[in-house]
Amino acid sequence: MNFAVNGRNFSAEPEPGQCLRTFLRQLGFFGVKKGCDQGDCGACTVWLDGVPYHSCLVPAFRGAGHEITTIEGLARDGALHPMQQAFLDAQAFQCGFCAAGMIMTAATFDGEARQDLPHRLKGNLCRCTGYHSIDDALHGVINVEEEGNGEDACGRSLRNPFAEAIVTGKARYTLDVPAEGALHLKVLRSPHAHARITSIKRDKALAVPGVVAVFTWEDVPRKLYSTATHEDHLVDPDDTYMLDNIVRFVGQRVAAFVAESEGAAEEACRLLEVEYELLPTVFDPELAMEPGAPILHEKKSVAFSDNIYVDIHGELGNVEQGFKEADAIHEMTYQTSRVQHVHLETHGSLAWCGDDGRLHVRTSSQAPFIAKQKLCYLFGLFDRDVHVFTERIGGGFGGKQEMVTEDLCALATLKLGRPVMWEYTRQEQFTGATTRHPMTTHVKLGAKKDGTLTAMQVRVVSNTGAYGGHGGETLAAALGSPIAAYRCVNKKADGYAVYTNMVPAGGFRGYGASQSTFAIECAMDDLARLLGLGPFEIRRINKVRETDRIESIWKDPSDVEFGSYGIDQCLDLVETALKSGRGLPKPEGDEWLEGTGVALSMLDSGPPTEHRSGAEIRLLADGSYHLAVGSTEMGNGSTTSHRQIAASVLGTRASNIAIINGDTDQTPYDTGTFASTGTVVAGQAVEKTALALRDVLIAFAARHFGCDPAGCRLQDDSIICANRKTTLAELHAEGAKVGDRFDVRRKAYLSPRTIGFDVHGVRVAVHRVTGEIMTLQSVHASDVGRLINPTQCRGQLDGAIAMGFGWALYEKMVYDARGVMLNPALRDYRILAFADVPRSEIYFADTYDKIGPLGAKAQGECAINCVAPAIVNAVADATGVRFTSLPLSPERIFDRLGS
């Protein structure tokens, strides 16, 4: 069959039943992405004769005889298409995985279509941006600025260094590589929530043409480990086998199939004969803690007390006495739901043995160095024998702080000697990857008539699912900064992370603090109402102050301190905006009720356990620099901010610094890009390294020219010593004569840890009959210290706010009585589309952090924590009804509004 793609002719025969998306990727057009394979996300959008189609829904043979255009063919004669240029100018992407499909759709819009964007973009989803930068692009807004030299490099909205590659489809994500000769891996997943495998028959599966191997629990190293990735592996339980003879949740891996094609591997999955002995199940963590509940793991190896993986208890002061002194007491239980990260790039890895005899793994991971350590442990390999690296990553949000594909790909490659690749389906993301921890939080608050807190007591029960990775750390976070955000001499908390027969929970943006922030911020509003105080008033009375110790429930000394303090500014900015009269008016009619809500959040920048990062900078012969950083880029913008930090110190432009990241062979060690550490740890490593290289260059120049180092400085890619100006290229040449390499490496360690603040305010209208919630105004203020890249900072907040709205109003993983997820598809599990996200007013406190690099601190994580409680508080203000669980979808609140 003859195909015309981007003006080139191909003669090829698609496989029976093959869709156009996979066919185009086989031809090398990797700008066509996979986010769902069901026509739900639009990442695979291409043109057929100028009309946009989701190529995953088009049979490949139907492309014959039509002019097919992919993102790679949109630019003509070396000039970007106007829509590509618009996305470039607005920086209308973060991870960029959705950008190709979004551009292909938007490039067909005429003036009329642009007046109806909520409808026209309903088929294209973005999880990172909150859609506002995309809206900017479609309205010709230019968000990028010209770069400056030296100190002017920071504080400007510079382009992502890979921006043009993203909008042209040239940026390579994890599996955007030619895969000639690679085998495909698929897994059979358990249909039971708890069972023992009694027999496995492989004959029929192995007889499928193209099937090379079948691996079961008998074929893998019998070593316990955790899929969670942390610097200190002891914070997570070693409770997992690569493949096990006991399954503990629906969706657990049972067997791995390796074949010449995905189709053959999938057919083998269907033909494997497995017999199970069903075991008792428990899904509710409260029931799982009761005597006689089914035990998921042997106590001697994992659980400390039955199904309780870890419990945390602490008290400051005397809570009982504090409640006796209270004039008012509020007590209530709040619940948060199980939700998924839905990064558009699913989990995936490609492993092979190189000519050097080493194992190489290209993967979509937030922590490639820790993944490497785990692979070495599982397979008994030396560190020097393994190379793990990332290319561009299509979103993470904590979901890729997990090793879930690398191990089986490595196993198959080591056993078979051939490259092996594995890409999760969207359904597998829901049933086999991790989620946010559902938590039930009981809050009891006592206060004087003037609103001063006298006692604060919290009990958190976290459903960690079948395995406990991240269970202890997220529980500690839930009992940490959300409680420390308020001053109170009497605080007490009890927390339990409990095993159940549910899909395992893991790291997720906000990392445990989101769940307890929701409960505490709702409770503060309820207490204010009881005392007749306003929501801003009670928070100003009780918020932690700059001169206070930062205390939750632990009596041990802490390394957390205020690097900057902007919570007062954040509260003022949000309150002023809400009183301004901006936003939409309440719809007409008595059936609409209006309310306003607010919530604050405070979050440590980084985990309480170890986190390390290194950077290396080298002066090149042409006078430019090469920067290597171990952190990964997944849309968080670290590659941009790290270059800006280095440029600011070295007196150059960011574009004069090439960067590589996330590669265990080519970059210094980095624990991982999670827990708000991309700026505060990796950024510090970059700053320290740049300062050291600056000193090296000045010292050499001073010696070489015989002048005082104090009179030397870097400026405009030259070094000035006294009255002599020498280009860095010339300096490099002089250094080369005496063997000076002009390269340095430095490390940064997470201590002390600074604090981030956010406040969200929202005005809503609630329809008392249908339960519909309409956002009239959304306002957010954040203290992120100095803004390294303002557009990037706003983009991170936009994305966090959108995710918070989704958590509050739509998203929930639904299960039946057997533990089977009922909505494992994007069309049923609802993330926000363009039409769903309000345009938030975003403000920044004017602060300079004394701990973070060049005054900056974390920006992407804390913001989500205060969004859901602000929305729920606004609904309570409008209706007089307190909803204590998420999400507030209309069908869930309808009955209570009508009563």
Coordinates of N, CA, C and O in Angstrom, one line a residue, residues 317-443:
G317 N 2.8 19.6 74.6 CA 1.9 20.1 75.6 C 1.0 19.1 76.2 O 1.3 17.9 76.3
N318 N -0.2 19.5 76.5 CA -1.2 18.6 77.1 C -2.6 18.9 76.4 O -3.2 19.9 76.7
V319 N -2.9 18.0 75.4 CA -4.1 18.3 74.6 C -5.4 18.2 75.5 O -6.3 19.0 75.3
E320 N -5.4 17.3 76.4 CA -6.6 17.1 77.3 C -6.8 18.4 78.1 O -8.0 18.9 78.2
Q321 N -5.8 19.0 78.6 CA -5.9 20.3 79.3 C -6.3 21.4 78.4 O -7.1 22.3 78.7
G322 N -5.8 21.4 77.2 CA -6.1 22.4 76.2 C -7.6 22.4 75.8 O -8.2 23.5 75.7
F323 N -8.2 21.2 75.7 CA -9.6 21.2 75.4 C -10.5 21.6 76.6 O -11.5 22.2 76.5
K324 N -10.0 21.4 77.9 CA -10.7 21.9 79.0 C -10.7 23.5 79.1 O -11.6 24.1 79.6
E325 N -9.6 24.1 78.5 CA -9.5 25.5 78.5 C -10.3 26.2 77.4 O -10.4 27.4 77.3
A326 N -10.8 25.4 76.4 CA -11.4 25.9 75.2 C -12.8 26.4 75.5 O -13.6 25.8 76.3
D327 N -13.2 27.5 74.8 CA -14.6 28.0 74.9 C -15.4 27.3 73.8 O -16.7 27.3 73.9
A328 N -14.8 26.8 72.8 CA -15.5 26.1 71.7 C -14.7 25.0 71.2 O -13.5 25.1 71.1
I329 N -15.4 23.9 70.8 CA -14.7 22.7 70.3 C -15.4 22.2 69.1 O -16.6 22.1 69.0
H330 N -14.6 22.0 68.0 CA -15.1 21.4 66.8 C -14.5 20.1 66.6 O -13.2 19.9 66.7
E331 N -15.3 19.1 66.2 CA -14.7 17.8 66.0 C -15.5 17.1 64.8 O -16.7 17.1 64.7
M332 N -14.7 16.6 63.8 CA -15.3 16.0 62.6 C -14.3 15.1 61.9 O -13.1 15.3 62.1
T333 N -14.8 14.2 61.1 CA -14.0 13.3 60.3 C -14.1 13.7 58.8 O -15.2 13.9 58.3
Y334 N -13.0 13.7 58.1 CA -12.9 14.1 56.7 C -12.2 13.0 55.9 O -11.3 12.4 56.4
Q335 N -12.6 12.8 54.7 CA -12.1 11.7 53.9 C -11.6 12.3 52.5 O -12.3 13.1 51.9
T336 N -10.5 11.7 52.0 CA -10.1 12.0 50.7 C -10.1 10.7 49.8 O -9.9 9.6 50.4
S337 N -10.2 10.9 48.5 CA -10.4 9.7 47.7 C -9.1 9.2 47.1 O -8.1 9.9 47.1
R338 N -9.2 8.1 46.5 CA -8.0 7.5 45.7 C -8.0 8.1 44.3 O -9.0 7.9 43.6
V339 N -7.0 8.7 43.9 CA -6.9 9.3 42.6 C -5.5 8.9 41.9 O -4.6 8.5 42.6
Q340 N -5.5 9.1 40.6 CA -4.3 8.7 39.8 C -3.6 9.9 39.3 O -4.2 10.9 39.1
H341 N -2.3 9.7 39.0 CA -1.5 10.8 38.5 C -1.9 11.2 37.1 O -1.9 12.4 36.8
V342 N -2.2 10.3 36.3 CA -2.6 10.5 34.8 C -1.5 11.4 34.1 O -1.9 12.3 33.4
H343 N -0.3 11.1 34.3 CA 0.7 11.7 33.4 C 0.5 11.1 32.1 O 0.3 9.9 31.9
L344 N 0.5 11.9 31.0 CA 0.1 11.4 29.7 C 1.0 10.4 29.1 O 0.6 9.5 28.4
E345 N 2.3 10.5 29.4 CA 3.2 9.5 29.0 C 3.1 8.4 30.1 O 3.4 8.6 31.3
T346 N 2.7 7.2 29.7 CA 2.6 6.1 30.6 C 4.0 5.6 31.0 O 5.0 5.9 30.4
H347 N 4.1 4.7 32.0 CA 5.3 4.1 32.4 C 5.9 3.3 31.3 O 5.2 2.7 30.5
G348 N 7.2 3.4 31.1 CA 7.8 2.6 30.0 C 9.3 2.5 30.2 O 10.0 3.4 30.8
S349 N 9.9 1.4 29.7 CA 11.4 1.2 29.7 C 11.8 0.4 28.5 O 11.1 -0.3 28.0
L350 N 13.1 0.6 28.2 CA 13.7 -0.1 27.1 C 15.1 -0.5 27.7 O 15.9 0.3 28.1
A351 N 15.4 -1.9 27.7 CA 16.6 -2.4 28.2 C 17.4 -3.1 27.2 O 16.8 -3.8 26.3
W352 N 18.7 -3.0 27.2 CA 19.5 -3.8 26.3 C 21.0 -4.0 26.8 O 21.4 -3.3 27.7
C353 N 21.6 -5.0 26.3 CA 23.0 -5.2 26.7 C 23.9 -4.6 25.6 O 23.8 -5.0 24.4
G354 N 24.8 -3.7 25.9 CA 25.5 -3.0 24.9 C 26.8 -3.7 24.5 O 27.1 -4.8 25.1
D355 N 27.5 -3.2 23.5 CA 28.7 -3.8 23.1 C 29.8 -3.8 24.2 O 30.7 -4.5 24.2
D356 N 29.6 -2.9 25.2 CA 30.5 -2.8 26.3 C 30.2 -3.9 27.4 O 30.8 -3.9 28.4
G357 N 29.2 -4.7 27.1 CA 28.8 -5.8 28.0 C 28.0 -5.3 29.2 O 27.7 -6.1 30.1
R358 N 27.6 -4.1 29.2 CA 26.8 -3.6 30.3 C 25.3 -3.6 30.0 O 24.9 -3.6 28.9
L359 N 24.5 -3.5 31.1 CA 23.1 -3.4 31.0 C 22.7 -1.9 30.9 O 23.1 -1.1 31.8
H360 N 22.0 -1.5 29.9 CA 21.6 -0.1 29.7 C 20.1 -0.1 29.8 O 19.4 -1.0 29.1
V361 N 19.5 0.9 30.5 CA 18.1 1.0 30.6 C 17.7 2.4 30.4 O 18.1 3.3 31.1
R362 N 16.9 2.6 29.4 CA 16.3 3.9 29.1 C 14.9 3.9 29.6 O 14.1 3.1 29.3
T363 N 14.6 4.9 30.5 CA 13.3 4.7 31.3 C 12.7 6.0 31.6 O 13.3 7.1 31.5
S364 N 11.4 6.0 31.9 CA 10.6 7.1 32.3 C 10.6 7.2 33.9 O 9.7 6.6 34.5
S365 N 11.6 7.8 34.5 CA 11.8 7.7 35.9 C 12.1 9.1 36.5 O 12.9 9.8 35.9
Q366 N 11.6 9.3 37.6 CA 12.0 10.5 38.4 C 13.3 10.3 39.2 O 13.8 11.2 39.8
A367 N 13.8 9.1 39.2 CA 14.9 8.8 40.1 C 15.8 7.7 39.4 O 15.9 6.6 39.9
P368 N 16.5 8.0 38.3 CA 17.2 7.0 37.6 C 18.4 6.4 38.5 O 18.7 5.2 38.3
F369 N 19.0 7.2 39.3 CA 20.1 6.7 40.1 C 19.6 5.6 41.1 O 20.3 4.6 41.4
I370 N 18.5 5.9 41.8 CA 17.9 4.9 42.7 C 17.4 3.7 42.0 O 17.6 2.5 42.5
A371 N 16.9 3.8 40.8 CA 16.5 2.7 40.0 C 17.7 1.8 39.7 O 17.6 0.6 39.8
K372 N 18.8 2.4 39.4 CA 20.0 1.7 39.1 C 20.4 0.9 40.3 O 20.8 -0.3 40.2
Q373 N 20.4 1.5 41.5 CA 20.8 0.8 42.7 C 19.9 -0.4 42.9 O 20.4 -1.5 43.3
K374 N 18.6 -0.3 42.7 CA 17.7 -1.4 42.9 C 17.9 -2.5 41.9 O 17.9 -3.7 42.2
L375 N 18.2 -2.2 40.7 CA 18.6 -3.2 39.7 C 19.8 -4.0 40.0 O 19.9 -5.2 39.9
C376 N 20.8 -3.2 40.5 CA 22.1 -3.9 40.9 C 21.8 -4.9 42.1 O 22.3 -6.0 42.1
Y377 N 20.9 -4.5 43.0 CA 20.6 -5.3 44.1 C 19.8 -6.6 43.7 O 20.2 -7.7 44.0
L378 N 18.8 -6.4 42.8 CA 18.0 -7.5 42.4 C 18.8 -8.5 41.6 O 18.6 -9.8 41.8
F379 N 19.7 -8.1 40.8 CA 20.3 -9.0 39.9 C 21.8 -9.3 40.2 O 22.5 -10.0 39.5
G380 N 22.2 -8.8 41.4 CA 23.6 -9.0 41.8 C 24.6 -8.5 40.9 O 25.7 -9.1 40.7
L381 N 24.4 -7.3 40.4 CA 25.3 -6.6 39.5 C 26.1 -5.6 40.2 O 25.7 -5.0 41.2
F382 N 27.3 -5.3 39.7 CA 28.1 -4.2 40.2 C 27.6 -2.9 39.6 O 27.0 -2.9 38.5
D383 N 27.8 -1.8 40.3 CA 27.4 -0.5 39.9 C 27.9 -0.2 38.5 O 27.2 0.4 37.7
R384 N 29.2 -0.5 38.3 CA 29.8 -0.2 37.0 C 29.2 -0.9 35.8 O 29.4 -0.6 34.6
D385 N 28.4 -2.0 36.1 CA 27.8 -2.8 35.0 C 26.4 -2.3 34.6 O 25.8 -2.9 33.7
V386 N 25.9 -1.3 35.2 CA 24.5 -0.8 34.9 C 24.5 0.7 34.5 O 25.2 1.5 35.2
H387 N 23.8 1.0 33.5 CA 23.6 2.4 33.1 C 22.1 2.7 32.9 O 21.4 2.0 32.2
V388 N 21.6 3.6 33.7 CA 20.2 4.0 33.6 C 20.1 5.5 33.3 O 20.8 6.3 33.8
F389 N 19.2 5.8 32.3 CA 19.1 7.2 31.9 C 17.7 7.5 31.5 O 16.9 6.6 31.2
T390 N 17.4 8.8 31.4 CA 16.1 9.3 31.0 C 16.4 10.2 29.8 O 17.4 10.8 29.6
E391 N 15.4 10.2 28.9 CA 15.3 11.3 27.9 C 14.2 12.2 28.4 O 14.1 12.4 29.6
R392 N 13.5 12.9 27.6 CA 12.5 13.7 28.1 C 11.3 12.9 28.7 O 11.0 11.8 28.1
I393 N 10.8 13.3 29.8 CA 9.8 12.5 30.5 C 8.4 13.2 30.4 O 8.3 14.4 30.6
G394 N 7.4 12.5 30.0 CA 6.1 13.1 29.8 C 5.2 13.1 31.1 O 4.2 12.5 31.1
G395 N 5.7 13.9 32.0 CA 5.0 14.1 33.3 C 5.3 13.0 34.3 O 5.8 11.9 34.0
G396 N 5.1 13.4 35.6 CA 5.4 12.4 36.6 C 4.5 12.6 37.9 O 3.8 11.7 38.3
F397 N 4.6 13.8 38.5 CA 3.8 14.1 39.6 C 3.9 13.2 40.8 O 3.0 13.0 41.6
G398 N 5.1 12.5 40.9 CA 5.3 11.5 41.9 C 5.1 10.1 41.5 O 5.6 9.2 42.1
G399 N 4.3 9.9 40.4 CA 4.0 8.6 40.0 C 5.2 7.8 39.4 O 5.2 6.6 39.4
K400 N 6.2 8.6 39.0 CA 7.4 7.9 38.5 C 8.6 8.0 39.5 O 9.7 7.8 39.1
Q401 N 8.2 8.2 40.7 CA 9.1 8.0 41.8 C 9.0 6.5 42.3 O 8.8 6.2 43.5
E402 N 9.0 5.7 41.3 CA 8.7 4.2 41.5 C 9.4 3.4 40.4 O 9.5 3.9 39.3
M403 N 9.9 2.2 40.8 CA 10.5 1.4 39.8 C 9.4 0.3 39.5 O 9.3 -0.7 40.2
V404 N 8.7 0.4 38.3 CA 7.7 -0.5 38.0 C 7.8 -1.2 36.6 O 7.1 -2.1 36.3
T405 N 8.7 -0.7 35.8 CA 9.0 -1.3 34.5 C 10.4 -1.8 34.3 O 10.7 -2.7 33.5
E406 N 11.3 -1.1 34.9 CA 12.7 -1.3 34.7 C 13.1 -2.8 35.0 O 14.0 -3.4 34.3
D407 N 12.6 -3.3 36.1 CA 13.1 -4.6 36.6 C 12.8 -5.8 35.6 O 13.6 -6.6 35.3
L408 N 11.5 -5.8 35.1 CA 11.2 -6.9 34.2 C 11.9 -6.8 32.9 O 12.3 -7.8 32.3
C409 N 12.0 -5.6 32.4 CA 12.8 -5.4 31.1 C 14.2 -5.8 31.3 O 14.8 -6.5 30.4
A410 N 14.8 -5.5 32.4 CA 16.2 -5.9 32.7 C 16.3 -7.4 32.8 O 17.2 -8.0 32.3
L411 N 15.4 -8.0 33.5 CA 15.3 -9.4 33.7 C 15.3 -10.1 32.3 O 16.2 -11.0 32.1
A412 N 14.4 -9.7 31.5 CA 14.3 -10.3 30.2 C 15.5 -10.1 29.3 O 16.0 -11.1 28.6
T413 N 16.1 -9.0 29.4 CA 17.3 -8.7 28.6 C 18.5 -9.5 29.1 O 19.3 -10.1 28.3
L414 N 18.7 -9.6 30.4 CA 19.8 -10.4 30.9 C 19.6 -11.9 30.6 O 20.6 -12.6 30.4
K415 N 18.3 -12.4 30.6 CA 18.1 -13.8 30.3 C 18.2 -14.1 28.9 O 18.7 -15.2 28.5
L416 N 17.7 -13.2 28.0 CA 17.6 -13.5 26.6 C 18.7 -12.8 25.7 O 18.9 -13.2 24.6
G417 N 19.4 -11.9 26.3 CA 20.5 -11.2 25.5 C 20.0 -10.3 24.4 O 20.8 -9.9 23.5
R418 N 18.7 -9.9 24.4 CA 18.2 -9.0 23.4 C 17.5 -7.8 24.0 O 17.1 -7.8 25.2
P419 N 17.4 -6.7 23.2 CA 16.7 -5.6 23.8 C 15.2 -5.9 24.1 O 14.6 -6.7 23.3
V420 N 14.7 -5.3 25.1 CA 13.3 -5.6 25.6 C 12.7 -4.3 26.0 O 13.3 -3.5 26.7
M421 N 11.5 -4.0 25.5 CA 10.8 -2.8 25.8 C 9.4 -3.1 26.4 O 8.8 -4.1 26.0
W422 N 8.9 -2.3 27.3 CA 7.6 -2.4 27.9 C 7.0 -1.1 28.1 O 7.6 -0.2 28.7
E423 N 5.8 -0.9 27.6 CA 5.0 0.3 27.7 C 3.7 0.0 28.3 O 2.9 -0.8 27.8
Y424 N 3.4 0.7 29.4 CA 2.1 0.5 30.1 C 1.0 1.0 29.2 O 1.1 2.0 28.5
T425 N -0.1 0.3 29.2 CA -1.4 0.8 28.6 C -2.0 1.8 29.6 O -1.6 1.9 30.8
R426 N -2.9 2.6 29.2 CA -3.6 3.5 30.1 C -4.3 2.7 31.2 O -4.3 3.1 32.4
Q427 N -4.9 1.6 30.8 CA -5.6 0.8 31.8 C -4.6 0.3 32.9 O -4.9 0.3 34.1
E428 N -3.5 -0.1 32.5 CA -2.4 -0.5 33.4 C -2.0 0.6 34.4 O -1.7 0.4 35.5
Q429 N -2.0 1.8 33.9 CA -1.7 3.0 34.8 C -2.7 3.0 35.9 O -2.3 3.3 37.1
F430 N -4.0 2.7 35.6 CA -5.0 2.8 36.7 C -4.9 1.5 37.6 O -5.2 1.6 38.8
T431 N -4.7 0.4 37.0 CA -4.8 -0.9 37.8 C -3.5 -1.4 38.3 O -3.5 -2.2 39.2
G432 N -2.3 -1.0 37.7 CA -1.1 -1.6 38.1 C 0.0 -0.6 38.6 O 1.0 -1.0 39.0
A433 N -0.3 0.7 38.4 CA 0.7 1.7 39.0 C 0.2 2.2 40.3 O -0.8 1.7 40.8
T434 N 0.8 3.2 40.9 CA 0.4 3.7 42.2 C -0.6 4.8 42.1 O -0.8 5.4 41.1
T435 N -1.1 5.2 43.3 CA -2.1 6.2 43.4 C -1.8 7.2 44.5 O -0.8 6.9 45.2
R436 N -2.7 8.2 44.7 CA -2.6 8.9 46.0 C -3.1 8.1 47.1 O -4.1 7.3 46.9
H437 N -2.6 8.2 48.3 CA -3.1 7.5 49.5 C -4.4 8.1 49.9 O -4.5 9.3 50.2
P438 N -5.5 7.3 49.9 CA -6.7 7.7 50.5 C -6.5 7.8 52.0 O -5.9 6.9 52.6
M439 N -7.0 8.9 52.6 CA -6.8 9.1 54.0 C -8.1 9.5 54.7 O -8.8 10.3 54.1
T440 N -8.3 9.0 55.9 CA -9.4 9.4 56.7 C -8.8 10.2 57.9 O -8.0 9.6 58.6
T441 N -9.2 11.4 58.1 CA -8.6 12.3 59.1 C -9.6 12.8 60.0 O -10.6 13.5 59.6
H442 N -9.5 12.5 61.3 CA -10.4 13.0 62.3 C -9.7 14.2 63.0 O -8.6 14.1 63.5
V443 N -10.4 15.3 63.0 CA -9.8 16.5 63.5 C -10.6 17.0 64.7 O -11.9 17.1 64.6

